[in-house]
Short mmCIF file of C-alpha atoms in Angstrom, two decimals:
data_model
loop_
_atom_site.label_atom_id
_atom_site.label_comp_id
_atom_site.label_asym_id
_atom_site.label_seq_id
_atom_site.Cartn_x
_atom_site.Cartn_y
_atom_site.Cartn_z
CA MET J 1 46.94 40.28 110.12
CA SER J 2 49.13 41.18 113.02
CA GLY J 3 50.09 44.43 114.62
CA GLY J 4 48.40 46.97 116.80
CA PRO J 5 45.18 48.84 116.04
CA PHE J 6 45.20 51.29 113.15
CA LEU J 7 44.60 54.76 114.55
CA PHE J 8 42.73 56.79 111.97
CA SER J 9 43.21 59.89 114.06
CA SER J 10 46.91 59.75 113.32
CA VAL J 11 46.36 60.12 109.58
CA PRO J 12 46.76 63.78 108.59
CA ALA J 13 43.57 65.23 107.19
CA LEU J 14 43.57 65.96 103.49
CA SER J 15 43.41 69.70 102.94
CA ALA J 16 40.76 70.86 100.54
CA PRO J 17 42.19 72.63 97.50
CA GLN J 18 41.95 76.36 97.89
CA ARG J 19 39.62 77.99 95.41
CA MET J 20 41.34 80.34 93.00
CA SER J 21 40.36 83.95 93.54
CA VAL J 22 41.04 87.27 91.90
CA ARG J 23 43.08 88.31 94.91
CA ARG J 24 45.34 85.25 94.62
CA ILE J 25 45.75 85.68 90.86
CA ILE J 26 46.76 89.32 91.18
CA ARG J 27 49.12 88.80 94.10
CA ALA J 28 50.83 86.00 92.20
CA GLY J 29 51.92 88.58 89.64
CA GLN J 30 55.04 90.71 89.66
CA GLN J 31 54.96 93.10 92.61
CA THR J 32 55.91 96.68 91.94
CA ALA J 33 57.37 99.23 94.34
CA CYS J 34 53.78 99.85 95.43
CA THR J 35 52.55 97.14 97.80
CA TRP J 36 49.06 96.96 96.25
CA HIS J 37 50.05 97.07 92.55
CA PHE J 38 50.99 93.91 90.63
CA ARG J 39 51.85 93.36 86.96
CA LEU J 40 50.29 90.39 85.17
CA ASP J 41 51.36 88.66 81.99
CA GLU J 42 48.80 87.88 79.28
CA PRO J 43 47.69 84.43 80.56
CA ALA J 44 47.34 85.78 84.09
CA TRP J 45 45.32 88.79 82.84
CA HIS J 46 42.93 86.46 80.99
CA GLU J 47 42.59 84.31 84.11
CA PHE J 48 42.02 87.45 86.19
CA VAL J 49 39.14 88.54 83.92
CA GLN J 50 37.67 85.04 83.94
CA TYR J 51 37.49 84.89 87.74
CA LEU J 52 36.02 88.39 88.01
CA VAL J 53 32.61 86.96 87.13
CA ASP J 54 31.60 85.99 90.67
CA ASP J 55 34.47 87.17 92.86
CA PRO J 56 33.59 89.44 95.82
CA VAL J 57 36.13 92.12 94.85
CA VAL J 58 34.59 95.47 93.89
CA PHE J 59 35.48 97.03 90.55
CA VAL J 60 36.64 100.64 90.91
CA GLY J 61 38.14 101.75 87.61
CA LEU J 62 40.08 100.95 84.44
CA TRP J 63 42.70 103.22 82.87
CA CYS J 64 45.52 103.31 80.34
CA ASP J 65 48.79 105.21 80.03
CA GLY J 66 49.67 104.05 76.53
CA ASN J 67 51.95 101.26 77.75
CA GLU J 68 49.83 99.44 80.31
CA ILE J 69 46.20 98.82 81.19
CA TYR J 70 45.42 99.31 84.90
CA ALA J 71 42.46 97.78 86.73
CA LEU J 72 41.74 99.01 90.26
CA LEU J 73 39.66 96.85 92.57
CA ASN J 74 38.68 96.99 96.19
CA ASP J 75 39.78 93.84 97.95
CA GLY J 76 36.45 92.83 99.43
CA SER J 77 33.26 94.65 100.26
CA THR J 78 33.73 98.31 101.12
CA ALA J 79 30.87 97.96 103.60
CA GLU J 80 32.89 95.48 105.66
CA ALA J 81 36.50 96.47 105.12
CA GLY J 82 36.55 100.00 103.74
CA PRO J 83 39.05 101.04 101.06
CA ARG J 84 41.57 98.25 100.39
CA PRO J 85 42.98 98.86 96.90
CA LEU J 86 44.29 96.07 94.71
CA MET J 87 45.62 97.10 91.31
CA ALA J 88 46.48 94.81 88.40
CA SER J 89 48.21 96.02 85.27
CA TYR J 90 48.97 94.41 81.94
CA THR J 91 51.66 95.55 79.49
CA LEU J 92 50.12 96.08 76.07
CA GLU J 93 51.58 94.05 73.23
CA GLY J 94 49.33 95.57 70.60
CA PRO J 95 46.22 97.73 70.21
CA ARG J 96 43.94 95.22 71.99
CA TYR J 97 43.48 93.68 75.42
CA ARG J 98 40.95 91.43 77.12
CA GLY J 99 38.17 93.71 78.32
CA LEU J 100 36.35 93.60 81.64
CA SER J 101 32.89 94.89 80.74
CA GLY J 102 31.65 91.43 79.77
CA VAL J 103 31.94 90.38 83.42
CA ARG J 104 31.79 93.77 85.19
CA ALA J 105 29.27 96.10 83.55
CA ALA J 106 30.67 99.23 85.21
CA ALA J 107 33.90 98.85 83.21
CA ALA J 108 32.17 99.75 79.91
CA PRO J 109 32.55 103.58 80.13
CA PHE J 110 36.23 103.20 81.04
CA GLU J 111 36.86 100.90 78.07
CA ARG J 112 35.10 103.27 75.69
CA MET J 113 37.12 106.25 76.93
CA ILE J 114 40.39 104.30 76.65
CA ARG J 115 39.56 103.48 73.04
CA ASP J 116 38.72 107.09 72.20
CA LEU J 117 41.82 108.57 73.84
CA TRP J 118 44.47 105.90 73.31
CA GLY J 119 43.17 103.81 70.40
CA VAL J 120 43.39 100.63 72.48
CA GLU J 121 40.39 98.34 72.03
CA ALA J 122 38.85 96.05 74.62
CA MET J 123 38.10 92.58 73.27
CA GLU J 124 34.75 91.02 74.24
CA ALA J 125 33.53 94.46 75.32
CA SER J 126 29.83 94.92 76.04
CA ASP J 127 29.74 98.34 74.33
CA THR J 128 32.11 99.46 71.56
CA ARG J 129 30.53 102.82 70.71
CA PRO J 130 32.63 105.99 71.03
CA LEU J 131 32.16 107.77 74.35
CA ILE J 132 33.80 111.19 74.01
CA ASP J 133 35.02 111.21 70.40
CA HIS J 134 32.21 112.81 68.40
CA GLY J 135 34.16 112.95 65.17
CA ALA J 136 35.18 116.57 65.68
CA TRP J 137 38.76 115.94 66.81
CA THR J 138 41.60 116.66 64.40
CA SER J 139 43.32 113.39 65.32
CA ALA J 140 42.16 109.93 66.29
CA ALA J 141 43.34 108.58 69.64
CA PRO J 142 44.98 111.93 70.54
CA LEU J 143 46.93 110.58 73.53
CA ALA J 144 48.48 107.69 71.62
CA THR J 145 52.15 107.87 70.64
CA ARG J 146 51.26 107.26 67.01
CA SER J 147 48.11 109.34 66.77
CA VAL J 148 46.90 109.82 63.20
CA PRO J 149 44.64 112.46 61.61
CA SER J 150 40.99 111.58 62.05
CA SER J 151 38.81 110.75 59.07
CA PRO J 152 35.77 112.92 58.30
CA ALA J 153 32.73 111.92 60.31
CA SER J 154 29.04 112.61 59.89
CA GLY J 155 28.79 114.14 63.35
CA LEU J 156 25.63 112.12 64.02
CA ALA J 157 25.41 110.26 67.30
CA GLU J 158 25.57 106.47 67.12
CA PHE J 159 22.66 104.62 68.70
CA GLU J 160 21.47 101.04 68.78
CA PRO J 161 18.53 99.99 66.53
CA PRO J 162 15.19 100.75 68.18
CA ASP J 163 13.16 98.21 70.08
CA LYS J 164 10.89 96.16 67.77
CA ARG J 165 7.76 97.37 69.56
CA VAL J 166 8.95 100.97 69.29
CA ALA J 167 9.82 100.53 65.61
CA ALA J 168 6.41 99.08 64.83
CA HIS J 169 4.03 101.11 66.98
CA GLY J 170 5.96 103.82 68.77
CA MET J 171 8.22 106.78 68.21
CA ILE J 172 11.69 108.05 69.08
CA PHE J 173 12.19 111.20 71.13
CA GLY J 174 15.54 112.97 71.21
CA ARG J 175 16.52 115.08 74.18
CA GLY J 176 19.68 117.21 74.24
CA PRO J 177 22.55 117.70 74.17
CA ALA J 178 21.71 121.42 74.39
CA THR J 179 18.39 122.05 76.16
CA GLY J 180 18.90 125.36 77.94
CA ASN J 181 18.06 123.67 81.24
CA THR J 182 20.28 122.99 84.24
CA GLU J 183 21.46 119.51 83.22
CA GLY J 184 24.81 119.16 81.50
CA PRO J 185 25.21 118.51 77.78
CA VAL J 186 24.00 114.96 77.15
CA HIS J 187 21.87 113.40 74.41
CA PHE J 188 19.06 111.10 75.54
CA ARG J 189 17.28 108.93 72.98
CA LEU J 190 13.94 107.66 74.28
CA GLY J 191 11.96 104.91 72.58
CA VAL J 192 8.28 105.27 73.51
CA ALA J 193 5.47 102.81 72.80
CA ASP J 194 2.13 102.14 74.46
CA GLY J 195 2.47 105.30 76.54
CA VAL J 196 5.67 104.29 78.35
CA ILE J 197 9.39 104.55 77.72
CA ARG J 198 10.69 101.18 76.54
CA THR J 199 14.31 102.07 75.77
CA VAL J 200 16.70 104.86 76.69
CA GLU J 201 20.24 105.48 75.47
CA THR J 202 22.62 108.22 76.44
CA ARG J 203 25.27 109.89 74.31
CA ALA J 204 27.65 111.82 76.54
CA GLY J 205 31.15 113.18 76.07
CA TYR J 206 30.20 116.75 75.18
CA ALA J 207 31.62 118.02 78.48
CA HIS J 208 35.01 116.28 78.17
CA ARG J 209 37.81 118.65 79.19
CA GLY J 210 40.80 116.32 79.40
CA ILE J 211 41.19 116.71 83.17
CA THR J 212 43.52 113.74 83.72
CA ALA J 213 45.66 114.55 80.66
CA ARG J 214 46.09 118.11 81.91
CA MET J 215 47.19 116.81 85.31
CA ARG J 216 50.17 114.96 83.83
CA GLU J 217 53.44 116.75 84.67
CA ALA J 218 51.49 119.40 86.62
CA THR J 219 52.55 120.64 90.03
CA LEU J 220 50.54 119.46 93.02
CA ALA J 221 48.90 122.88 93.33
CA SER J 222 47.85 122.94 89.66
CA ALA J 223 46.55 119.36 89.76
CA LEU J 224 44.62 120.09 92.97
CA HIS J 225 43.02 123.07 91.23
CA LEU J 226 41.93 120.82 88.33
CA ALA J 227 40.53 118.21 90.72
CA GLY J 228 38.15 120.83 92.06
CA ARG J 229 36.75 121.34 88.55
CA VAL J 230 35.72 117.74 87.87
CA GLY J 231 32.19 118.41 89.14
CA ALA J 232 30.82 121.54 90.80
CA GLY J 233 28.68 119.60 93.27
CA SER J 234 31.57 117.44 94.48
CA ALA J 235 34.55 119.82 94.35
CA VAL J 236 35.47 119.23 98.00
CA ALA J 237 35.28 115.44 97.65
CA HIS J 238 37.56 115.47 94.60
CA GLN J 239 40.10 117.87 96.09
CA TRP J 240 40.15 115.96 99.36
CA ALA J 241 40.61 112.65 97.50
CA PHE J 242 43.46 114.08 95.40
CA SER J 243 45.17 115.61 98.43
CA ALA J 244 44.80 112.42 100.47
CA ALA J 245 46.17 110.30 97.59
CA ALA J 246 49.21 112.58 97.23
CA GLU J 247 49.73 112.57 101.01
CA ASN J 248 49.50 108.77 100.98
CA ALA J 249 52.10 108.59 98.21
CA LEU J 250 54.52 110.82 100.14
CA GLY J 251 53.89 109.17 103.50
CA ILE J 252 52.39 112.31 105.05
CA GLU J 253 50.09 111.86 108.04
CA THR J 254 47.65 114.74 108.32
CA GLN J 255 46.77 116.30 111.65
CA ARG J 256 43.37 115.71 113.19
CA SER J 257 42.58 119.40 112.89
CA THR J 258 43.12 119.19 109.12
CA ASN J 259 40.81 116.18 108.89
CA ARG J 260 38.13 117.96 110.92
CA CYS J 261 38.23 120.98 108.64
CA ARG J 262 37.90 118.73 105.61
CA VAL J 263 34.92 116.98 107.18
CA VAL J 264 33.21 120.35 107.69
CA PHE J 265 33.80 121.29 104.06
CA CYS J 266 32.65 117.88 102.76
CA GLU J 267 29.47 117.68 104.85
CA THR J 268 28.48 121.25 103.99
CA GLU J 269 28.95 120.37 100.32
CA ARG J 270 26.85 117.22 100.78
CA ILE J 271 23.98 119.24 102.28
CA ALA J 272 24.08 121.85 99.50
CA THR J 273 24.29 119.25 96.72
CA HIS J 274 21.45 117.13 98.13
CA LEU J 275 19.28 120.23 98.43
CA LEU J 276 19.97 121.06 94.78
CA ILE J 277 19.04 117.54 93.62
CA LEU J 278 15.86 117.56 95.71
CA ALA J 279 14.90 121.00 94.37
CA ARG J 280 15.39 119.94 90.76
CA THR J 281 13.40 116.76 91.35
CA ALA J 282 10.55 118.73 92.93
CA ARG J 283 10.50 121.18 90.03
CA ALA J 284 10.46 118.33 87.51
CA ALA J 285 7.46 116.87 89.38
CA ASP J 286 5.63 120.25 89.25
CA ALA J 287 5.95 120.73 93.03
CA GLN J 288 7.02 124.36 92.65
CA ILE J 289 6.42 125.40 96.25
CA ALA J 290 8.75 122.66 97.54
CA ALA J 291 11.33 123.46 94.86
CA THR J 292 11.31 127.14 95.78
CA GLY J 293 11.88 126.37 99.46
CA LEU J 294 14.72 123.97 98.74
CA TYR J 295 16.43 126.36 96.33
CA GLY J 296 16.08 129.15 98.91
CA LEU J 297 17.63 127.10 101.72
CA ARG J 298 20.54 126.07 99.51
CA GLU J 299 21.15 129.66 98.46
CA ARG J 300 21.32 130.72 102.10
CA ILE J 301 23.90 127.99 102.78
CA LEU J 302 25.99 129.08 99.79
CA GLN J 303 25.92 132.66 101.06
CA LEU J 304 27.20 131.50 104.46
CA CYS J 305 29.97 129.51 102.74
CA GLU J 306 31.02 132.55 100.75
CA ALA J 307 31.09 134.74 103.86
CA ALA J 308 33.21 132.21 105.76
CA THR J 309 35.59 131.00 103.04
CA GLY J 310 35.22 133.30 100.05
CA HIS J 311 33.87 130.42 97.91
CA ARG J 312 30.17 129.64 97.48
CA LEU J 313 30.84 126.06 96.34
CA LEU J 314 33.86 125.60 98.63
CA MET J 315 36.21 125.10 95.69
CA ASP J 316 39.90 125.36 96.59
CA CYS J 317 39.22 125.22 100.33
CA VAL J 318 40.94 121.85 100.73
CA CYS J 319 44.70 122.29 100.76
CA PHE J 320 47.45 119.71 100.37
CA GLY J 321 48.99 118.81 103.75
CA ARG J 322 47.32 121.55 105.81
CA GLU J 323 43.97 122.88 107.01
CA ALA J 324 43.42 125.64 104.47
CA PRO J 325 45.25 127.63 101.76
CA GLU J 326 48.08 129.86 102.92
CA CYS J 327 46.15 132.95 101.85
CA TRP J 328 43.83 132.27 104.80
CA GLN J 329 46.86 133.02 107.02
CA ASP J 330 46.00 132.45 110.69
CA ASN J 331 44.92 128.81 111.03
CA VAL J 332 43.27 129.38 114.40
CA THR J 333 41.02 131.90 112.66
CA VAL J 334 40.19 129.22 110.10
CA ARG J 335 38.85 126.96 112.84
CA GLU J 336 36.93 129.81 114.43
CA LYS J 337 35.36 130.65 111.07
CA LEU J 338 34.39 127.04 110.45
CA GLN J 339 32.98 126.66 113.95
CA ALA J 340 30.90 129.79 113.38
CA LEU J 341 29.79 128.42 110.00
CA CYS J 342 28.64 125.19 111.63
CA GLY J 343 26.72 127.14 114.25
CA GLU J 344 24.94 129.30 111.68
CA LEU J 345 24.12 126.31 109.51
CA MET J 346 22.53 124.46 112.39
CA SER J 347 20.70 127.46 113.83
CA PHE J 348 18.45 128.06 110.85
CA SER J 349 18.84 125.04 108.59
CA ARG J 350 17.49 122.39 110.92
CA SER J 351 14.23 124.22 111.47
CA GLY J 352 14.06 125.07 107.79
CA MET J 353 14.65 121.45 106.82
CA LYS J 354 11.86 120.24 109.09
CA GLU J 355 9.42 122.61 107.45
CA LEU J 356 10.53 121.61 103.96
CA GLU J 357 10.38 117.92 104.73
CA LEU J 358 6.88 118.31 106.12
CA LEU J 359 5.89 120.20 102.96
CA TRP J 360 7.50 117.48 100.84
CA ARG J 361 5.36 114.85 102.53
CA THR J 362 2.04 116.72 102.40
CA ILE J 363 1.81 118.12 98.86
CA PRO J 364 -1.15 116.24 97.36
CA GLY J 365 -0.13 113.56 94.87
CA PHE J 366 3.54 114.48 94.94
CA ARG J 367 4.95 111.44 96.71
CA GLN J 368 2.61 109.17 94.77
CA ARG J 369 4.11 110.48 91.54
CA LEU J 370 7.64 109.76 92.75
CA GLN J 371 6.76 106.30 94.01
CA GLN J 372 7.70 103.49 91.60
CA ALA J 373 9.07 106.04 89.11
CA GLY J 374 12.51 105.06 87.86
CA ARG J 375 12.75 101.98 90.04
CA LEU J 376 16.12 100.24 90.00
CA SER J 377 16.08 96.69 91.28
CA ASP J 378 18.58 95.44 93.82
CA ALA J 379 19.90 92.93 91.27
CA LYS J 380 20.66 95.69 88.75
CA ALA J 381 22.26 97.86 91.43
CA ARG J 382 24.50 94.97 92.42
CA ALA J 383 25.41 94.23 88.81
CA LEU J 384 26.57 97.86 88.45
CA GLU J 385 28.23 97.71 91.90
CA LEU J 386 26.33 100.92 92.55
CA GLN J 387 27.08 102.81 95.74
CA GLY J 388 26.27 106.25 97.10
CA VAL J 389 22.67 107.42 97.53
CA ALA J 390 21.39 105.48 94.52
CA GLY J 391 22.95 102.24 95.74
CA ARG J 392 21.84 102.64 99.34
CA ALA J 393 18.30 103.39 98.14
CA CYS J 394 18.31 99.86 96.68
CA GLY J 395 19.54 98.33 99.92
CA HIS J 396 22.98 97.96 98.37
CA GLY J 397 26.27 99.77 98.75
CA SER J 398 28.15 101.18 101.68
CA ASP J 399 29.16 104.51 103.15
CA LEU J 400 32.92 105.02 103.12
CA ARG J 401 32.65 107.54 105.94
CA THR J 402 32.26 104.67 108.42
CA HIS J 403 35.83 103.58 107.58
CA LEU J 404 37.59 106.94 107.28
CA GLU J 405 39.75 108.05 110.19
CA ALA J 406 38.66 111.65 109.65
CA TYR J 407 35.14 110.68 110.78
CA ASP J 408 36.21 108.96 113.99
CA ASP J 409 35.01 111.97 116.00
CA ALA J 410 31.72 112.28 114.09
CA LEU J 411 28.40 110.93 115.29
CA PHE J 412 26.21 109.61 112.49
CA ARG J 413 24.61 106.48 111.09
CA PRO J 414 24.67 105.40 107.43
CA VAL J 415 21.28 105.65 105.74
CA VAL J 416 20.17 102.52 103.86
CA SER J 417 16.69 101.86 102.50
CA SER J 418 14.94 99.72 99.93
CA GLY J 419 12.57 100.45 97.10
CA GLY J 420 15.02 101.80 94.54
CA ASP J 421 12.62 104.38 93.09
CA ALA J 422 12.79 108.17 92.88
CA LEU J 423 10.89 108.54 96.14
CA THR J 424 13.32 106.31 98.04
CA ARG J 425 16.34 108.15 96.65
CA CYS J 426 14.87 111.46 97.79
CA ASP J 427 14.02 110.08 101.23
CA VAL J 428 17.61 108.85 101.61
CA MET J 429 18.89 112.33 100.73
CA PHE J 430 16.64 113.96 103.34
CA GLU J 431 17.95 111.52 105.95
CA GLU J 432 21.55 112.10 104.90
CA ILE J 433 21.10 115.86 105.26
CA SER J 434 19.96 115.31 108.86
CA GLU J 435 22.97 113.06 109.48
CA SER J 436 25.31 115.67 107.99
CA PHE J 437 23.95 118.24 110.44
CA ARG J 438 24.69 115.78 113.27
CA ILE J 439 28.25 115.40 111.98
CA LEU J 440 28.73 119.17 111.81
CA GLU J 441 27.41 119.55 115.34
CA SER J 442 29.76 116.91 116.77
CA ILE J 443 32.79 118.17 114.81
CA SER J 444 32.25 121.86 115.55
CA GLU J 445 32.61 121.23 119.29
CA GLN J 446 36.12 119.85 118.69
CA LEU J 447 37.48 122.28 116.11
CA LEU J 448 39.09 124.60 118.64
CA ASN J 449 40.31 121.76 120.84
CA SER J 450 43.00 121.03 118.25
CA HIS J 451 44.72 124.31 119.15
CA ASP J 452 44.70 123.31 122.81
CA ASN J 453 46.38 120.03 121.83
CA GLY J 454 49.24 121.85 120.15
CA GLU J 455 48.21 121.30 116.51
CA THR J 456 49.25 124.29 114.44
CA GLY J 457 47.23 123.52 111.31
CA SER J 458 50.22 124.29 109.07
CA GLY J 459 50.80 120.56 108.71
CA PRO J 460 54.03 118.55 108.62
CA ALA J 461 56.95 119.48 106.40
CA VAL J 462 56.41 118.19 102.88
CA VAL J 463 59.39 116.41 101.33
CA MET J 464 59.08 115.80 97.58
CA LEU J 465 60.63 112.47 96.64
CA ALA J 466 62.89 112.19 93.60
CA GLU J 467 61.93 108.57 92.99
CA PRO J 468 58.43 107.63 91.72
CA CYS J 469 55.81 107.01 94.40
CA LYS J 470 52.16 106.07 94.22
CA GLY J 471 49.22 106.69 96.54
CA TYR J 472 45.47 106.23 96.67
CA ALA J 473 42.47 107.68 98.45
CA ALA J 474 38.71 107.19 98.50
CA ILE J 475 36.27 109.80 99.82
CA GLU J 476 32.49 109.54 100.12
CA GLY J 477 31.19 112.40 97.99
CA PRO J 478 27.56 113.55 97.66
CA HIS J 479 26.93 111.08 94.80
CA GLY J 480 29.08 108.21 96.05
CA PRO J 481 32.73 107.18 96.47
CA VAL J 482 35.38 109.22 94.65
CA TRP J 483 38.66 107.34 94.07
CA TYR J 484 42.05 108.78 93.12
CA VAL J 485 45.29 106.98 92.29
CA VAL J 486 48.21 109.39 91.97
CA SER J 487 51.78 108.76 90.81
CA LEU J 488 54.30 111.44 91.80
CA GLN J 489 57.94 112.20 91.07
CA ASP J 490 60.03 115.29 91.82
CA GLY J 491 56.99 117.18 93.09
CA ARG J 492 54.96 116.67 89.91
CA VAL J 493 52.12 114.40 88.92
CA ARG J 494 53.21 111.63 86.58
CA GLN J 495 49.75 110.07 86.31
CA CYS J 496 46.39 110.61 87.96
CA TYR J 497 43.49 108.19 87.65
CA ILE J 498 40.00 109.22 88.72
CA SER J 499 36.88 107.17 89.37
CA ASP J 500 33.69 109.17 89.90
CA PRO J 501 30.24 107.56 90.41
CA ALA J 502 28.69 109.61 87.59
CA SER J 503 29.37 107.05 84.85
CA ARG J 504 27.63 104.28 86.83
CA LEU J 505 24.72 106.59 87.59
CA LEU J 506 24.21 107.18 83.86
CA MET J 507 24.07 103.42 83.34
CA ALA J 508 21.67 103.09 86.28
CA LEU J 509 19.44 105.77 84.74
CA GLU J 510 19.30 103.84 81.47
CA GLN J 511 18.21 100.70 83.31
CA SER J 512 15.66 102.36 85.61
CA VAL J 513 13.73 104.44 83.07
CA PRO J 514 12.03 101.69 80.97
CA GLY J 515 8.42 101.41 82.09
CA THR J 516 8.29 105.07 83.14
CA THR J 517 5.90 107.47 81.43
CA PRO J 518 7.58 110.17 79.31
CA ASP J 519 6.33 113.00 81.55
CA ASN J 520 8.18 111.41 84.50
CA PHE J 521 11.53 111.07 82.72
CA ASP J 522 12.89 114.39 84.00
CA LEU J 523 12.05 113.69 87.64
CA VAL J 524 13.72 110.27 87.42
CA ARG J 525 16.81 111.81 85.82
CA CYS J 526 17.00 114.54 88.45
CA SER J 527 16.59 112.08 91.33
CA PHE J 528 19.90 110.41 90.41
CA GLY J 529 21.76 113.74 90.60
CA ILE J 530 24.13 112.85 87.76
CA SER J 531 27.02 115.22 87.09
CA ILE J 532 27.60 115.03 83.34
CA ALA J 533 30.86 116.97 83.71
CA ALA J 534 32.18 114.37 86.16
CA ALA J 535 31.15 111.52 83.85
CA ASP J 536 32.97 113.07 80.89
CA LEU J 537 36.04 114.32 82.80
#
């Protein structure tokens, strides 16, 4: 054999085939006018669902408009990248579509609501029970184009057959939907055997108000008002998320002063909501002295909010494109009021919180009762893609505030723990309250500086586009991330899709209660801080 030496280095290396991913499948679809929304055909949708099993994308929500099914994902971990929306849609060719709940458990409530409202059924769904249709509606699938009169129903809630051990040696306890207590209307079915709860099922939907349907064709002001009524404990988070999504759709960049005001509203709401959850948990655990102190501190905060803004729960304080509603008039006065509010909150609340936290830790037997009660494992939290306090108490989940530009001026650290029980969730809330006070302290020092920098607070001129436009936003609320996707045209809302953490928290409650004694059920339920109204929309 003649010729020179064969140089292996000159042979081009064989490239390894790239692994198919959900991101690649979606982006191979038909791109819409929105850069993060792609339409898939039926084979691509099936492939998309198949690869969802172990892909790192985070499931956010699933919705329907009668013509298409929309799946919103976050492209990667929110802990690492923050909000990066990726939406896939599939045009319906009949009353069925390939469901997602078989591979992403958190999709189940969305699929059930789509079936109740639109009559579109998810194939291979993990749960096919009605969610909000209790048989009392005059028509089946009321939002569908061809809605038909509903057939008479028994009105009895549908539940799965009881556990064999419960059926043989235990009993079934029903709780709700109307109890006269502070929780929203929800029916819990507890299967008890051998002194512990073995199964728990929830039947919700009693608080459904048709929020998203009422937003369709509404003005921005009317839709913003409705967003503040999704859940009383997260009104600011929802109105901020709606406003930010609409601003994103219209290409409006908010001033730093507007963002700072929103941060003040949101962190004050977080403190008040955490205090309420802690107080209810303490009362459920028979720690009345701690509950009384927590209720009292929250009431004082609500009184300060009312004096500063006219709203105890800060509803309607977030305004589209500007710092505050026009009825507040002088925007410099708005900043002065909020700076004064921050000062008053910190002057008495920090000392009060230290006393309450010390009391919380020293009541005999209290912490021992919370420990191991309602424990949610890290694996279950990950399967639900749980975030917010409940997720971070399992060592899982992220805090969107670390990625939001509005918090660039704020000094705080995300609180993450492990344990996953009621005690850990409460400890995380105490820590988050302290961090919220730090945020308020750092923001309050800069509120008036915006005026010195020439920011008027009235915001940029808002131009309503005649052509359709779409925007998104994600805000870290007291219970976890709140997502909004808004479609606008001619100054009105064409569609609004909402994802609130409440539906996942209900699923987490169901999975954490088994093994808990019946007398601890209420304290476990309260420690999750579930807003039934937000779950039912």
